Amino acid sequence: MAQKLEAIGSTNGFTFDDGSDHDGVSKIFVGGGLQGILYMEFEYVRSGQLKFGSLVGRRHRGFIETFEINHVKKEHLESVEGYYDHQSGYIQGLQFKTNFRVSELIGYEKGNKFTLEVKGKKISGFHGYMRKRNIISLGAHFTMILPSRLDVKGGMGGHQWDDGANHDGVTKIHVRGGFEGIQYIKFNYVKNGETQDGPIHGISGNGFTQTFEINHLNDEHLVYVEGYYDDASGVIQALQFKTNLKTSDVLGYEKGKKFLLADKGKKIIGFHGYADKNLNSLGAYFTTVSLAKSERHGGSEGIYWDDGVFESIRTVYVSYDTTNVKSITFHYHNRTVIERQHGWQTIQDDVEEEEFELDYPNEVITYVEGTFKRFGPGKTRVTSLIFKSSEGRTSPTFGVVYGTKFVLEKKGCAVVGFHGRHDERDLVSIGAYFSPMPPPNAEKLRAQGGLRGESWDDGVFDGVRKLYVGQGDNGVAFLKVVYGRDTRIVIGEDHGNATPLEVKEFELEYPSEYITAVDGCYDKVIGSAVEVITMLRFTTNKRTSIPVGFESASSFLLYKDGFKIVGFHGKSSNLINQLGVHVLPFTY
């Protein structure tokens, strides 16, 4: 059902109304001059065909901007922000936000700010008023955003079930498994802040039950599901769930054909499938995830600027002197390189300029740190900026660090645009846009040491909290790791001989401290016909542990630049034969 938001601005004129009978908006033309926004023209799409809407106002000398929305790629208009000046009676500025990006501010930041937006709906038409052939107010029609439905993966055996898509997200997943595969699955959802318990799909038998929780209060959402399906039995064998912040363990056995439920840039809000005595297949409903805009940090004077949102950022250039940041320039990417510059454009002898270049398209900015200082009435300026990337790299410090510190960061997201204020000579304030990015897959570094022993793998976690390393007569006899996952403590299995001669404990200041490297030695020792680990030593971002064991013929190093260790795997007998690690980037 369509919903109409009343027009913002003056109603002292003639009305126009394009209605809501469209699939979406495809193009908007905006024209204006010193008085503000005076002209708008709309194009819509319906059943795949373009449809021309109202031409409101008339073109004047001044600016004309165009904002296109790619409905072929399922892009839709979510909201409009603007500024209306009561004194002049004209809209002064407009900015358009889709499910993928945000336009620049078209016009001026002058007057009272307004927003046309309905959560969970898209704009399907515009209406408003015009006077003397100029637009004087703007309103919008909204219709529901229909979720996309991904067909089931697996077989069609059993009974069909469908939890529907009338949810805001998934909050908890219950999985029961046994020797034949996944026995049942159950989902908890959230709608308008209230949790909803879904039904059980399948039947409980002997086996294991595991749960995976998703903290929607922290903007966490489910982005995709991986699994394995066995053709012979017709049963799903294993499932793994990934949110924008973390990844679950593999629940079940990695046996059969691998499948994936994913829709780029969207989140899962519901499930459907087939089940009988076991879970036979699984499908999902997806909807778009909105972009996030941070507040600006710094002063409130100067000229407002807003670059909007882009596919990525390629390079940042910052010029500064001994007092503050003078200007900032971004090279964005949207099918081509687009430059935006803010602040003082002339480089003087006492002004330095440095750059931070990213490895496009594999590297993104995830974190910005800076300072700002008030130098007097109406003169607050940004004094320093530092950028960090998804690859663990940090830019030089641009400027001088003094004043009030601020941070631009949203966990699990990449920076995709900036906004702020500047005057003719300085950068006054800065804020950022964030877009969700899928969590990185942990990389498994090859184990080092002997080839014998029983294989084990603790899996992947957020980090390591504590290690217990036991020494025997002839080498490292025991290893046990305590991990962190969200706010929980996860105790790993015992590996090796649980009754060694001596056990050393190494506790980390989790989560600020993390292991960056493990070095050690391995060799054939007395009483063993195969190679075993003889020494282990752990290095963190703050210190190095004392070695446990003794040095021997062959040494090794488990390390990847810019990454932290988040899990261990290896082989063991009555000694530790072999050791490897799982790693993730520092920024995760």
Short mmCIF file of N, CA and C in Angstrom, two decimals, residues 14-71:
data_model
loop_
_atom_site.label_atom_id
_atom_site.label_comp_id
_atom_site.label_asym_id
_atom_site.label_seq_id
_atom_site.Cartn_x
_atom_site.Cartn_y
_atom_site.Cartn_z
N PHE A 14 0.32 26.31 -7.07
CA PHE A 14 -0.38 25.25 -7.80
C PHE A 14 0.25 23.90 -7.49
N THR A 15 -0.59 22.88 -7.37
CA THR A 15 -0.08 21.55 -7.03
C THR A 15 0.35 20.78 -8.28
N PHE A 16 1.30 19.86 -8.07
CA PHE A 16 1.62 18.83 -9.07
C PHE A 16 1.72 17.51 -8.32
N ASP A 17 1.38 16.40 -8.98
CA ASP A 17 1.41 15.10 -8.32
C ASP A 17 1.59 14.02 -9.38
N ASP A 18 2.74 13.35 -9.34
CA ASP A 18 3.03 12.27 -10.30
C ASP A 18 2.41 10.94 -9.87
N GLY A 19 1.85 10.87 -8.66
CA GLY A 19 1.25 9.63 -8.19
C GLY A 19 2.29 8.61 -7.75
N SER A 20 1.81 7.43 -7.37
CA SER A 20 2.69 6.37 -6.85
C SER A 20 2.70 5.13 -7.72
N ASP A 21 2.04 5.19 -8.88
CA ASP A 21 1.89 4.01 -9.72
C ASP A 21 3.13 3.79 -10.60
N HIS A 22 4.28 3.68 -9.94
CA HIS A 22 5.54 3.42 -10.64
C HIS A 22 6.31 2.36 -9.85
N ASP A 23 7.22 1.67 -10.53
CA ASP A 23 8.10 0.73 -9.84
C ASP A 23 9.23 1.44 -9.12
N GLY A 24 9.55 2.65 -9.58
CA GLY A 24 10.60 3.41 -8.94
C GLY A 24 10.97 4.65 -9.74
N VAL A 25 11.92 5.41 -9.20
CA VAL A 25 12.43 6.62 -9.85
C VAL A 25 13.70 6.25 -10.60
N SER A 26 13.86 6.73 -11.84
CA SER A 26 15.05 6.39 -12.62
C SER A 26 15.98 7.58 -12.83
N LYS A 27 15.46 8.81 -12.84
CA LYS A 27 16.32 9.97 -13.07
C LYS A 27 15.65 11.22 -12.50
N ILE A 28 16.49 12.11 -11.93
CA ILE A 28 16.00 13.38 -11.39
C ILE A 28 16.90 14.50 -11.92
N PHE A 29 16.28 15.53 -12.48
CA PHE A 29 17.00 16.74 -12.91
C PHE A 29 16.69 17.84 -11.90
N VAL A 30 17.73 18.54 -11.45
CA VAL A 30 17.56 19.63 -10.48
C VAL A 30 18.28 20.86 -11.00
N GLY A 31 17.57 21.98 -11.08
CA GLY A 31 18.17 23.23 -11.52
C GLY A 31 17.91 24.34 -10.54
N GLY A 32 18.81 25.31 -10.52
CA GLY A 32 18.62 26.42 -9.60
C GLY A 32 19.65 27.51 -9.80
N GLY A 33 19.62 28.48 -8.89
CA GLY A 33 20.55 29.60 -8.93
C GLY A 33 20.72 30.18 -7.55
N LEU A 34 20.96 31.47 -7.48
CA LEU A 34 21.22 32.11 -6.19
C LEU A 34 20.00 32.07 -5.28
N GLN A 35 18.80 32.01 -5.85
CA GLN A 35 17.58 31.96 -5.02
C GLN A 35 17.36 30.59 -4.39
N GLY A 36 17.95 29.54 -4.98
CA GLY A 36 17.76 28.18 -4.49
C GLY A 36 17.34 27.24 -5.61
N ILE A 37 16.63 26.16 -5.26
CA ILE A 37 16.14 25.20 -6.25
C ILE A 37 14.89 25.77 -6.91
N LEU A 38 14.92 25.87 -8.24
CA LEU A 38 13.80 26.49 -8.96
C LEU A 38 13.14 25.54 -9.95
N TYR A 39 13.82 24.44 -10.28
CA TYR A 39 13.34 23.57 -11.36
C TYR A 39 13.64 22.11 -11.02
N MET A 40 12.68 21.22 -11.29
CA MET A 40 12.90 19.78 -11.14
C MET A 40 12.14 19.04 -12.23
N GLU A 41 12.71 17.94 -12.66
CA GLU A 41 12.07 17.07 -13.65
C GLU A 41 12.33 15.63 -13.24
N PHE A 42 11.31 14.77 -13.38
CA PHE A 42 11.40 13.40 -12.89
C PHE A 42 11.17 12.40 -14.02
N GLU A 43 11.92 11.29 -13.96
CA GLU A 43 11.65 10.15 -14.83
C GLU A 43 11.46 8.92 -13.94
N TYR A 44 10.48 8.08 -14.31
CA TYR A 44 10.16 6.90 -13.53
C TYR A 44 10.31 5.65 -14.40
N VAL A 45 10.20 4.49 -13.76
CA VAL A 45 10.17 3.23 -14.49
C VAL A 45 8.95 2.43 -14.02
N ARG A 46 8.27 1.81 -15.00
CA ARG A 46 7.12 0.97 -14.69
C ARG A 46 7.12 -0.21 -15.64
N SER A 47 7.12 -1.41 -15.08
CA SER A 47 7.14 -2.65 -15.87
C SER A 47 8.29 -2.64 -16.88
N GLY A 48 9.42 -2.11 -16.46
CA GLY A 48 10.61 -2.10 -17.31
C GLY A 48 10.67 -0.97 -18.31
N GLN A 49 9.62 -0.14 -18.38
CA GLN A 49 9.56 0.95 -19.36
C GLN A 49 9.72 2.31 -18.66
N LEU A 50 10.46 3.23 -19.31
CA LEU A 50 10.62 4.57 -18.76
C LEU A 50 9.33 5.36 -18.94
N LYS A 51 9.04 6.20 -17.96
CA LYS A 51 7.84 7.03 -17.98
C LYS A 51 8.22 8.43 -17.50
N PHE A 52 7.87 9.44 -18.27
CA PHE A 52 8.21 10.81 -17.91
C PHE A 52 7.18 11.36 -16.92
N GLY A 53 7.70 11.99 -15.87
CA GLY A 53 6.84 12.63 -14.89
C GLY A 53 6.75 14.12 -15.13
N SER A 54 6.47 14.84 -14.06
CA SER A 54 6.26 16.28 -14.17
C SER A 54 7.57 17.02 -14.45
N LEU A 55 7.44 18.09 -15.22
CA LEU A 55 8.50 19.08 -15.36
C LEU A 55 8.02 20.28 -14.55
N VAL A 56 8.67 20.51 -13.40
CA VAL A 56 8.18 21.48 -12.44
C VAL A 56 9.11 22.68 -12.43
N GLY A 57 8.58 23.86 -12.69
CA GLY A 57 9.39 25.07 -12.73
C GLY A 57 9.96 25.28 -14.11
N ARG A 58 10.91 26.15 -14.20
CA ARG A 58 11.55 26.43 -15.49
C ARG A 58 13.05 26.56 -15.29
N ARG A 59 13.76 26.27 -16.35
CA ARG A 59 15.22 26.35 -16.30
C ARG A 59 15.66 27.82 -16.30
N HIS A 60 16.58 28.13 -15.39
CA HIS A 60 17.13 29.47 -15.29
C HIS A 60 18.63 29.39 -15.56
N ARG A 61 19.22 30.54 -15.68
CA ARG A 61 20.68 30.57 -15.67
C ARG A 61 21.15 30.14 -14.30
N GLY A 62 22.09 29.28 -14.25
CA GLY A 62 22.56 28.74 -12.98
C GLY A 62 23.01 27.31 -13.18
N PHE A 63 22.79 26.49 -12.18
CA PHE A 63 23.26 25.10 -12.25
C PHE A 63 22.13 24.16 -12.63
N ILE A 64 22.48 23.07 -13.29
CA ILE A 64 21.57 21.95 -13.54
C ILE A 64 22.33 20.67 -13.24
N GLU A 65 21.82 19.86 -12.33
CA GLU A 65 22.44 18.59 -11.95
C GLU A 65 21.48 17.45 -12.25
N THR A 66 22.07 16.28 -12.56
CA THR A 66 21.28 15.08 -12.85
C THR A 66 21.71 13.96 -11.92
N PHE A 67 20.73 13.25 -11.36
CA PHE A 67 21.02 12.08 -10.52
C PHE A 67 20.27 10.89 -11.10
N GLU A 68 21.03 9.87 -11.53
CA GLU A 68 20.44 8.69 -12.16
C GLU A 68 20.42 7.52 -11.19
N ILE A 69 19.37 6.71 -11.27
CA ILE A 69 19.18 5.54 -10.41
C ILE A 69 19.06 4.32 -11.31
N ASN A 70 19.95 3.35 -11.11
CA ASN A 70 20.03 2.19 -12.00
C ASN A 70 19.08 1.08 -11.53
N HIS A 71 17.84 1.13 -12.02
CA HIS A 71 16.85 0.13 -11.60
C HIS A 71 17.19 -1.26 -12.12
#
